[in-house]
Amino acid sequence: MTVMHRRVGAPIAVVIAILAIAALVACASARPPKELIEARQEYHRAETGNAAKLVPAELHVARGALDVAERSFAESPESQDAIDNAYIALRKIQRAEALGNAALSMQDKASFEKSIRLTQQELLARSNNKLRTTEGALAKERDSLAKEKETSAAERAARVDAEKKAQEAMDALAKTLAVKSEARGTVITLAGGLVFATGRSAILPGAQSQLNQVADALKSQAEHHFSVEGHTDNQGSDRINDDLSLRRANAVREYLVVRGVAAAAITAIGFGSSRPIGDNKTAEGRAMNRRVEIIVDKQP
Amino acid sequence: MPKPRSRWSAIVIVIAALGCGGAPKPEGRVASSQGAIRGAAEAGAEGVPRATLHMKLAQEQREQALELIKSGENHRAELLLARAEADAELALALAREATAKAEADKVDEELESISKQAED
């Protein structure tokens, strides 16, 4: 009976041993579910990504889920639990990565905002500098305009004053000499007989007082140009009359220059008998024609 | 000492109890998965393409789990609810990622514009 037991028990033990070995081999060679493979790969990536750097606590949670999945697979490789746990681990790893990326974007945003603030400050400073420069230029311009205004007011006053003085001088002159306003300007007429001896161009001493008055009047109108024109009657040849009229005009010009009238402002010309103002047939007319005219040009 | 027959009977009863889905009803998971899905929806996950997929997965898995609970398969239901919750949480994170990226891009554009002004 004992022998029989031994004979039957031996094959059973062998079968059990074979089954145990087969189970172990099956476990050792069982392929992990694709979810677990993917979770392992994803975790490997996450370890060097934004999740590890910026949200390590979230990645730690994901690591815990992966450990659960690994244990589940080790305990029951073919089970649905192993697949589910690997799936959950994969999602938690992906979540950690997404939160890491969000944290990076938030960091970037903060950095961009800081740069914007700095750039805005720089722009503001630049704008303020520009404003100050413009204000400075405007102030200068205002000062300059005020000065110009002052100057032009002073100039205007001076001109008015000068014109008044000139008018007064001309009015005074008009009391003793013939002064009339014509298209070509103000004409001061000196009677030839009173200023020169017949046929001569030297100024008579008796005429000096009149010429002094003329010189004073001209000096008060320094901005004008003056012309001294010599005229004769028609007695004698034109050549002689032309020459005489020019010499007399020059004599008056030189006298006036000596008395202070600017040489550059005064010219002399002789017209001879070409521009009579009286009748040469009468003694009175001829006396009128013998004359020196000083013209004050209208335009300064 | 119990008789061999009664010992085998006890073992059979325990195995049967385990095999018949003796796990308790996963009430906690039912609530937390619902909360996770609602949270993701409120964060705008349905407007983010990548998040939408996971929202859909979360809803489908949760519905499937609720059916399993009705038929007493509580253990499998709990894992499906955990999967649904993980998908919903991922959808929320993806929505946050998209929002943060969009905000950063917008500020980056503003910076680019203001930098151009500074160069002029």
mmCIF file with all atom_site columns, N, CA, C and O in Angstrom, chain B residues 18-58:
data_model
loop_
_atom_site.group_PDB
_atom_site.id
_atom_site.type_symbol
_atom_site.label_atom_id
_atom_site.label_alt_id
_atom_site.label_comp_id
_atom_site.label_asym_id
_atom_site.label_entity_id
_atom_site.label_seq_id
_atom_site.pdbx_PDB_ins_code
_atom_site.Cartn_x
_atom_site.Cartn_y
_atom_site.Cartn_z
_atom_site.occupancy
_atom_site.B_iso_or_equiv
_atom_site.pdbx_formal_charge
_atom_site.auth_seq_id
_atom_site.auth_comp_id
_atom_site.auth_asym_id
_atom_site.auth_atom_id
_atom_site.pdbx_PDB_model_num
ATOM 1   N N  . LEU B 1 18 ? -15.509 36.417 -3.253  1.00 0.00 ? 18 LEU B N  1
ATOM 2   C CA . LEU B 1 18 ? -14.575 37.313 -3.955  1.00 0.00 ? 18 LEU B CA 1
ATOM 3   C C  . LEU B 1 18 ? -14.932 37.405 -5.439  1.00 0.00 ? 18 LEU B C  1
ATOM 4   O O  . LEU B 1 18 ? -14.910 38.470 -6.040  1.00 0.00 ? 18 LEU B O  1
ATOM 5   N N  . GLY B 1 19 ? -15.264 36.248 -6.009  1.00 0.00 ? 19 GLY B N  1
ATOM 6   C CA . GLY B 1 19 ? -15.577 36.177 -7.443  1.00 0.00 ? 19 GLY B CA 1
ATOM 7   C C  . GLY B 1 19 ? -16.855 36.903 -7.801  1.00 0.00 ? 19 GLY B C  1
ATOM 8   O O  . GLY B 1 19 ? -17.006 37.383 -8.907  1.00 0.00 ? 19 GLY B O  1
ATOM 9   N N  . CYS B 1 20 ? -17.741 37.034 -6.877  1.00 0.00 ? 20 CYS B N  1
ATOM 10  C CA . CYS B 1 20 ? -19.010 37.691 -7.173  1.00 0.00 ? 20 CYS B CA 1
ATOM 11  C C  . CYS B 1 20 ? -18.979 39.198 -6.976  1.00 0.00 ? 20 CYS B C  1
ATOM 12  O O  . CYS B 1 20 ? -20.004 39.812 -6.665  1.00 0.00 ? 20 CYS B O  1
ATOM 13  N N  . GLY B 1 21 ? -17.819 39.849 -7.111  1.00 0.00 ? 21 GLY B N  1
ATOM 14  C CA . GLY B 1 21 ? -17.731 41.317 -7.023  1.00 0.00 ? 21 GLY B CA 1
ATOM 15  C C  . GLY B 1 21 ? -18.067 41.794 -5.643  1.00 0.00 ? 21 GLY B C  1
ATOM 16  O O  . GLY B 1 21 ? -18.906 42.660 -5.472  1.00 0.00 ? 21 GLY B O  1
ATOM 17  N N  . GLY B 1 22 ? -17.391 41.296 -4.714  1.00 0.00 ? 22 GLY B N  1
ATOM 18  C CA . GLY B 1 22 ? -17.630 41.674 -3.324  1.00 0.00 ? 22 GLY B CA 1
ATOM 19  C C  . GLY B 1 22 ? -17.144 43.061 -2.979  1.00 0.00 ? 22 GLY B C  1
ATOM 20  O O  . GLY B 1 22 ? -17.326 43.511 -1.857  1.00 0.00 ? 22 GLY B O  1
ATOM 21  N N  . ALA B 1 23 ? -16.432 43.771 -3.928  1.00 0.00 ? 23 ALA B N  1
ATOM 22  C CA . ALA B 1 23 ? -15.925 45.123 -3.647  1.00 0.00 ? 23 ALA B CA 1
ATOM 23  C C  . ALA B 1 23 ? -17.093 46.051 -3.373  1.00 0.00 ? 23 ALA B C  1
ATOM 24  O O  . ALA B 1 23 ? -18.160 45.899 -3.970  1.00 0.00 ? 23 ALA B O  1
ATOM 25  N N  . PRO B 1 24 ? -16.865 47.021 -2.458  1.00 0.00 ? 24 PRO B N  1
ATOM 26  C CA . PRO B 1 24 ? -17.961 47.950 -2.146  1.00 0.00 ? 24 PRO B CA 1
ATOM 27  C C  . PRO B 1 24 ? -18.238 48.896 -3.316  1.00 0.00 ? 24 PRO B C  1
ATOM 28  O O  . PRO B 1 24 ? -17.382 49.094 -4.175  1.00 0.00 ? 24 PRO B O  1
ATOM 29  N N  . LYS B 1 25 ? -19.381 49.487 -3.312  1.00 0.00 ? 25 LYS B N  1
ATOM 30  C CA . LYS B 1 25 ? -19.768 50.433 -4.356  1.00 0.00 ? 25 LYS B CA 1
ATOM 31  C C  . LYS B 1 25 ? -18.838 51.668 -4.286  1.00 0.00 ? 25 LYS B C  1
ATOM 32  O O  . LYS B 1 25 ? -18.685 52.240 -3.200  1.00 0.00 ? 25 LYS B O  1
ATOM 33  N N  . PRO B 1 26 ? -18.195 52.065 -5.388  1.00 0.00 ? 26 PRO B N  1
ATOM 34  C CA . PRO B 1 26 ? -17.198 53.171 -5.320  1.00 0.00 ? 26 PRO B CA 1
ATOM 35  C C  . PRO B 1 26 ? -17.859 54.557 -5.303  1.00 0.00 ? 26 PRO B C  1
ATOM 36  O O  . PRO B 1 26 ? -17.695 55.357 -6.242  1.00 0.00 ? 26 PRO B O  1
ATOM 37  N N  . GLU B 1 27 ? -18.555 54.837 -4.214  1.00 0.00 ? 27 GLU B N  1
ATOM 38  C CA . GLU B 1 27 ? -19.293 56.112 -4.117  1.00 0.00 ? 27 GLU B CA 1
ATOM 39  C C  . GLU B 1 27 ? -18.354 57.330 -4.246  1.00 0.00 ? 27 GLU B C  1
ATOM 40  O O  . GLU B 1 27 ? -18.668 58.317 -4.909  1.00 0.00 ? 27 GLU B O  1
ATOM 41  N N  . GLY B 1 28 ? -17.217 57.209 -3.545  1.00 0.00 ? 28 GLY B N  1
ATOM 42  C CA . GLY B 1 28 ? -16.252 58.330 -3.556  1.00 0.00 ? 28 GLY B CA 1
ATOM 43  C C  . GLY B 1 28 ? -15.785 58.657 -4.960  1.00 0.00 ? 28 GLY B C  1
ATOM 44  O O  . GLY B 1 28 ? -15.726 59.827 -5.373  1.00 0.00 ? 28 GLY B O  1
ATOM 45  N N  . ARG B 1 29 ? -15.452 57.620 -5.728  1.00 0.00 ? 29 ARG B N  1
ATOM 46  C CA . ARG B 1 29 ? -14.960 57.806 -7.106  1.00 0.00 ? 29 ARG B CA 1
ATOM 47  C C  . ARG B 1 29 ? -16.046 58.374 -8.021  1.00 0.00 ? 29 ARG B C  1
ATOM 48  O O  . ARG B 1 29 ? -15.756 59.145 -8.925  1.00 0.00 ? 29 ARG B O  1
ATOM 49  N N  . VAL B 1 30 ? -17.275 57.934 -7.754  1.00 0.00 ? 30 VAL B N  1
ATOM 50  C CA . VAL B 1 30 ? -18.386 58.441 -8.581  1.00 0.00 ? 30 VAL B CA 1
ATOM 51  C C  . VAL B 1 30 ? -18.453 59.962 -8.433  1.00 0.00 ? 30 VAL B C  1
ATOM 52  O O  . VAL B 1 30 ? -18.554 60.705 -9.407  1.00 0.00 ? 30 VAL B O  1
ATOM 53  N N  . ALA B 1 31 ? -18.324 60.435 -7.170  1.00 0.00 ? 31 ALA B N  1
ATOM 54  C CA . ALA B 1 31 ? -18.415 61.876 -6.916  1.00 0.00 ? 31 ALA B CA 1
ATOM 55  C C  . ALA B 1 31 ? -17.184 62.609 -7.428  1.00 0.00 ? 31 ALA B C  1
ATOM 56  O O  . ALA B 1 31 ? -17.283 63.648 -8.091  1.00 0.00 ? 31 ALA B O  1
ATOM 57  N N  . SER B 1 32 ? -15.978 62.048 -7.118  1.00 0.00 ? 32 SER B N  1
ATOM 58  C CA . SER B 1 32 ? -14.754 62.786 -7.489  1.00 0.00 ? 32 SER B CA 1
ATOM 59  C C  . SER B 1 32 ? -14.582 62.843 -9.007  1.00 0.00 ? 32 SER B C  1
ATOM 60  O O  . SER B 1 32 ? -14.107 63.842 -9.554  1.00 0.00 ? 32 SER B O  1
ATOM 61  N N  . SER B 1 33 ? -14.985 61.811 -9.730  1.00 0.00 ? 33 SER B N  1
ATOM 62  C CA . SER B 1 33 ? -14.867 61.843 -11.196 1.00 0.00 ? 33 SER B CA 1
ATOM 63  C C  . SER B 1 33 ? -15.826 62.883 -11.780 1.00 0.00 ? 33 SER B C  1
ATOM 64  O O  . SER B 1 33 ? -15.477 63.612 -12.714 1.00 0.00 ? 33 SER B O  1
ATOM 65  N N  . GLN B 1 34 ? -17.020 62.956 -11.165 1.00 0.00 ? 34 GLN B N  1
ATOM 66  C CA . GLN B 1 34 ? -17.986 63.961 -11.618 1.00 0.00 ? 34 GLN B CA 1
ATOM 67  C C  . GLN B 1 34 ? -17.426 65.368 -11.403 1.00 0.00 ? 34 GLN B C  1
ATOM 68  O O  . GLN B 1 34 ? -17.505 66.234 -12.272 1.00 0.00 ? 34 GLN B O  1
ATOM 69  N N  . GLY B 1 35 ? -16.822 65.557 -10.208 1.00 0.00 ? 35 GLY B N  1
ATOM 70  C CA . GLY B 1 35 ? -16.227 66.860 -9.879  1.00 0.00 ? 35 GLY B CA 1
ATOM 71  C C  . GLY B 1 35 ? -15.116 67.220 -10.848 1.00 0.00 ? 35 GLY B C  1
ATOM 72  O O  . GLY B 1 35 ? -14.983 68.363 -11.291 1.00 0.00 ? 35 GLY B O  1
ATOM 73  N N  . ALA B 1 36 ? -14.286 66.236 -11.193 1.00 0.00 ? 36 ALA B N  1
ATOM 74  C CA . ALA B 1 36 ? -13.153 66.487 -12.103 1.00 0.00 ? 36 ALA B CA 1
ATOM 75  C C  . ALA B 1 36 ? -13.658 66.891 -13.485 1.00 0.00 ? 36 ALA B C  1
ATOM 76  O O  . ALA B 1 36 ? -13.121 67.815 -14.118 1.00 0.00 ? 36 ALA B O  1
ATOM 77  N N  . ILE B 1 37 ? -14.713 66.212 -13.952 1.00 0.00 ? 37 ILE B N  1
ATOM 78  C CA . ILE B 1 37 ? -15.270 66.534 -15.284 1.00 0.00 ? 37 ILE B CA 1
ATOM 79  C C  . ILE B 1 37 ? -15.863 67.945 -15.264 1.00 0.00 ? 37 ILE B C  1
ATOM 80  O O  . ILE B 1 37 ? -15.625 68.740 -16.177 1.00 0.00 ? 37 ILE B O  1
ATOM 81  N N  . ARG B 1 38 ? -16.579 68.270 -14.172 1.00 0.00 ? 38 ARG B N  1
ATOM 82  C CA . ARG B 1 38 ? -17.185 69.611 -14.087 1.00 0.00 ? 38 ARG B CA 1
ATOM 83  C C  . ARG B 1 38 ? -16.096 70.685 -14.042 1.00 0.00 ? 38 ARG B C  1
ATOM 84  O O  . ARG B 1 38 ? -16.189 71.711 -14.707 1.00 0.00 ? 38 ARG B O  1
ATOM 85  N N  . GLY B 1 39 ? -15.062 70.408 -13.270 1.00 0.00 ? 39 GLY B N  1
ATOM 86  C CA . GLY B 1 39 ? -13.954 71.371 -13.152 1.00 0.00 ? 39 GLY B CA 1
ATOM 87  C C  . GLY B 1 39 ? -13.303 71.640 -14.494 1.00 0.00 ? 39 GLY B C  1
ATOM 88  O O  . GLY B 1 39 ? -13.002 72.783 -14.845 1.00 0.00 ? 39 GLY B O  1
ATOM 89  N N  . ALA B 1 40 ? -13.078 70.575 -15.262 1.00 0.00 ? 40 ALA B N  1
ATOM 90  C CA . ALA B 1 40 ? -12.438 70.737 -16.577 1.00 0.00 ? 40 ALA B CA 1
ATOM 91  C C  . ALA B 1 40 ? -13.336 71.535 -17.520 1.00 0.00 ? 40 ALA B C  1
ATOM 92  O O  . ALA B 1 40 ? -12.859 72.389 -18.275 1.00 0.00 ? 40 ALA B O  1
ATOM 93  N N  . ALA B 1 41 ? -14.648 71.257 -17.439 1.00 0.00 ? 41 ALA B N  1
ATOM 94  C CA . ALA B 1 41 ? -15.591 71.986 -18.310 1.00 0.00 ? 41 ALA B CA 1
ATOM 95  C C  . ALA B 1 41 ? -15.591 73.464 -17.962 1.00 0.00 ? 41 ALA B C  1
ATOM 96  O O  . ALA B 1 41 ? -15.584 74.331 -18.839 1.00 0.00 ? 41 ALA B O  1
ATOM 97  N N  . GLU B 1 42 ? -15.569 73.758 -16.654 1.00 0.00 ? 42 GLU B N  1
ATOM 98  C CA . GLU B 1 42 ? -15.560 75.160 -16.219 1.00 0.00 ? 42 GLU B CA 1
ATOM 99  C C  . GLU B 1 42 ? -14.283 75.873 -16.634 1.00 0.00 ? 42 GLU B C  1
ATOM 100 O O  . GLU B 1 42 ? -14.281 77.085 -16.852 1.00 0.00 ? 42 GLU B O  1
ATOM 101 N N  . ALA B 1 43 ? -13.193 75.140 -16.744 1.00 0.00 ? 43 ALA B N  1
ATOM 102 C CA . ALA B 1 43 ? -11.916 75.747 -17.150 1.00 0.00 ? 43 ALA B CA 1
ATOM 103 C C  . ALA B 1 43 ? -11.844 75.931 -18.668 1.00 0.00 ? 43 ALA B C  1
ATOM 104 O O  . ALA B 1 43 ? -10.840 76.400 -19.191 1.00 0.00 ? 43 ALA B O  1
ATOM 105 N N  . GLY B 1 44 ? -12.887 75.526 -19.362 1.00 0.00 ? 44 GLY B N  1
ATOM 106 C CA . GLY B 1 44 ? -12.937 75.743 -20.821 1.00 0.00 ? 44 GLY B CA 1
ATOM 107 C C  . GLY B 1 44 ? -12.288 74.636 -21.628 1.00 0.00 ? 44 GLY B C  1
ATOM 108 O O  . GLY B 1 44 ? -11.890 74.839 -22.771 1.00 0.00 ? 44 GLY B O  1
ATOM 109 N N  . ALA B 1 45 ? -12.205 73.430 -21.030 1.00 0.00 ? 45 ALA B N  1
ATOM 110 C CA . ALA B 1 45 ? -11.537 72.316 -21.720 1.00 0.00 ? 45 ALA B CA 1
ATOM 111 C C  . ALA B 1 45 ? -12.230 71.971 -23.039 1.00 0.00 ? 45 ALA B C  1
ATOM 112 O O  . ALA B 1 45 ? -11.575 71.523 -23.982 1.00 0.00 ? 45 ALA B O  1
ATOM 113 N N  . GLU B 1 46 ? -13.549 72.195 -23.087 1.00 0.00 ? 46 GLU B N  1
ATOM 114 C CA . GLU B 1 46 ? -14.272 71.825 -24.313 1.00 0.00 ? 46 GLU B CA 1
ATOM 115 C C  . GLU B 1 46 ? -13.926 72.729 -25.486 1.00 0.00 ? 46 GLU B C  1
ATOM 116 O O  . GLU B 1 46 ? -14.210 72.403 -26.637 1.00 0.00 ? 46 GLU B O  1
ATOM 117 N N  . GLY B 1 47 ? -13.270 73.857 -25.195 1.00 0.00 ? 47 GLY B N  1
ATOM 118 C CA . GLY B 1 47 ? -12.861 74.759 -26.284 1.00 0.00 ? 47 GLY B CA 1
ATOM 119 C C  . GLY B 1 47 ? -11.439 74.519 -26.729 1.00 0.00 ? 47 GLY B C  1
ATOM 120 O O  . GLY B 1 47 ? -10.924 75.218 -27.604 1.00 0.00 ? 47 GLY B O  1
ATOM 121 N N  . VAL B 1 48 ? -10.759 73.560 -26.119 1.00 0.00 ? 48 VAL B N  1
ATOM 122 C CA . VAL B 1 48 ? -9.356  73.273 -26.477 1.00 0.00 ? 48 VAL B CA 1
ATOM 123 C C  . VAL B 1 48 ? -9.317  71.898 -27.146 1.00 0.00 ? 48 VAL B C  1
ATOM 124 O O  . VAL B 1 48 ? -9.666  70.897 -26.500 1.00 0.00 ? 48 VAL B O  1
ATOM 125 N N  . PRO B 1 49 ? -8.949  71.818 -28.424 1.00 0.00 ? 49 PRO B N  1
ATOM 126 C CA . PRO B 1 49 ? -9.028  70.546 -29.157 1.00 0.00 ? 49 PRO B CA 1
ATOM 127 C C  . PRO B 1 49 ? -8.406  69.357 -28.442 1.00 0.00 ? 49 PRO B C  1
ATOM 128 O O  . PRO B 1 49 ? -9.034  68.307 -28.320 1.00 0.00 ? 49 PRO B O  1
ATOM 129 N N  . ARG B 1 50 ? -7.199  69.507 -27.938 1.00 0.00 ? 50 ARG B N  1
ATOM 130 C CA . ARG B 1 50 ? -6.549  68.362 -27.282 1.00 0.00 ? 50 ARG B CA 1
ATOM 131 C C  . ARG B 1 50 ? -7.297  67.961 -26.016 1.00 0.00 ? 50 ARG B C  1
ATOM 132 O O  . ARG B 1 50 ? -7.378  66.778 -25.664 1.00 0.00 ? 50 ARG B O  1
ATOM 133 N N  . ALA B 1 51 ? -7.843  68.935 -25.312 1.00 0.00 ? 51 ALA B N  1
ATOM 134 C CA . ALA B 1 51 ? -8.556  68.657 -24.063 1.00 0.00 ? 51 ALA B CA 1
ATOM 135 C C  . ALA B 1 51 ? -9.917  68.024 -24.333 1.00 0.00 ? 51 ALA B C  1
ATOM 136 O O  . ALA B 1 51 ? -10.402 67.200 -23.554 1.00 0.00 ? 51 ALA B O  1
ATOM 137 N N  . THR B 1 52 ? -10.510 68.393 -25.468 1.00 0.00 ? 52 THR B N  1
ATOM 138 C CA . THR B 1 52 ? -11.848 67.885 -25.798 1.00 0.00 ? 52 THR B CA 1
ATOM 139 C C  . THR B 1 52 ? -11.864 66.361 -25.863 1.00 0.00 ? 52 THR B C  1
ATOM 140 O O  . THR B 1 52 ? -12.787 65.704 -25.373 1.00 0.00 ? 52 THR B O  1
ATOM 141 N N  . LEU B 1 53 ? -10.822 65.807 -26.460 1.00 0.00 ? 53 LEU B N  1
ATOM 142 C CA . LEU B 1 53 ? -10.721 64.343 -26.597 1.00 0.00 ? 53 LEU B CA 1
ATOM 143 C C  . LEU B 1 53 ? -10.776 63.677 -25.213 1.00 0.00 ? 53 LEU B C  1
ATOM 144 O O  . LEU B 1 53 ? -11.509 62.704 -24.999 1.00 0.00 ? 53 LEU B O  1
ATOM 145 N N  . HIS B 1 54 ? -9.998  64.231 -24.290 1.00 0.00 ? 54 HIS B N  1
ATOM 146 C CA . HIS B 1 54 ? -9.939  63.622 -22.959 1.00 0.00 ? 54 HIS B CA 1
ATOM 147 C C  . HIS B 1 54 ? -11.230 63.850 -22.172 1.00 0.00 ? 54 HIS B C  1
ATOM 148 O O  . HIS B 1 54 ? -11.616 63.002 -21.361 1.00 0.00 ? 54 HIS B O  1
ATOM 149 N N  . MET B 1 55 ? -11.880 64.952 -22.431 1.00 0.00 ? 55 MET B N  1
ATOM 150 C CA . MET B 1 55 ? -13.188 65.195 -21.802 1.00 0.00 ? 55 MET B CA 1
ATOM 151 C C  . MET B 1 55 ? -14.175 64.119 -22.254 1.00 0.00 ? 55 MET B C  1
ATOM 152 O O  . MET B 1 55 ? -14.926 63.566 -21.456 1.00 0.00 ? 55 MET B O  1
ATOM 153 N N  . LYS B 1 56 ? -14.126 63.846 -23.540 1.00 0.00 ? 56 LYS B N  1
ATOM 154 C CA . LYS B 1 56 ? -15.044 62.854 -24.107 1.00 0.00 ? 56 LYS B CA 1
ATOM 155 C C  . LYS B 1 56 ? -14.758 61.463 -23.513 1.00 0.00 ? 56 LYS B C  1
ATOM 156 O O  . LYS B 1 56 ? -15.678 60.738 -23.111 1.00 0.00 ? 56 LYS B O  1
ATOM 157 N N  . LEU B 1 57 ? -13.465 61.141 -23.464 1.00 0.00 ? 57 LEU B N  1
ATOM 158 C CA . LEU B 1 57 ? -13.066 59.845 -22.881 1.00 0.00 ? 57 LEU B CA 1
ATOM 159 C C  . LEU B 1 57 ? -13.545 59.744 -21.438 1.00 0.00 ? 57 LEU B C  1
ATOM 160 O O  . LEU B 1 57 ? -14.052 58.706 -21.000 1.00 0.00 ? 57 LEU B O  1
ATOM 161 N N  . ALA B 1 58 ? -13.363 60.843 -20.684 1.00 0.00 ? 58 ALA B N  1
ATOM 162 C CA . ALA B 1 58 ? -13.754 60.853 -19.264 1.00 0.00 ? 58 ALA B CA 1
ATOM 163 C C  . ALA B 1 58 ? -15.258 60.605 -19.129 1.00 0.00 ? 58 ALA B C  1
ATOM 164 O O  . ALA B 1 58 ? -15.676 59.783 -18.303 1.00 0.00 ? 58 ALA B O  1
#
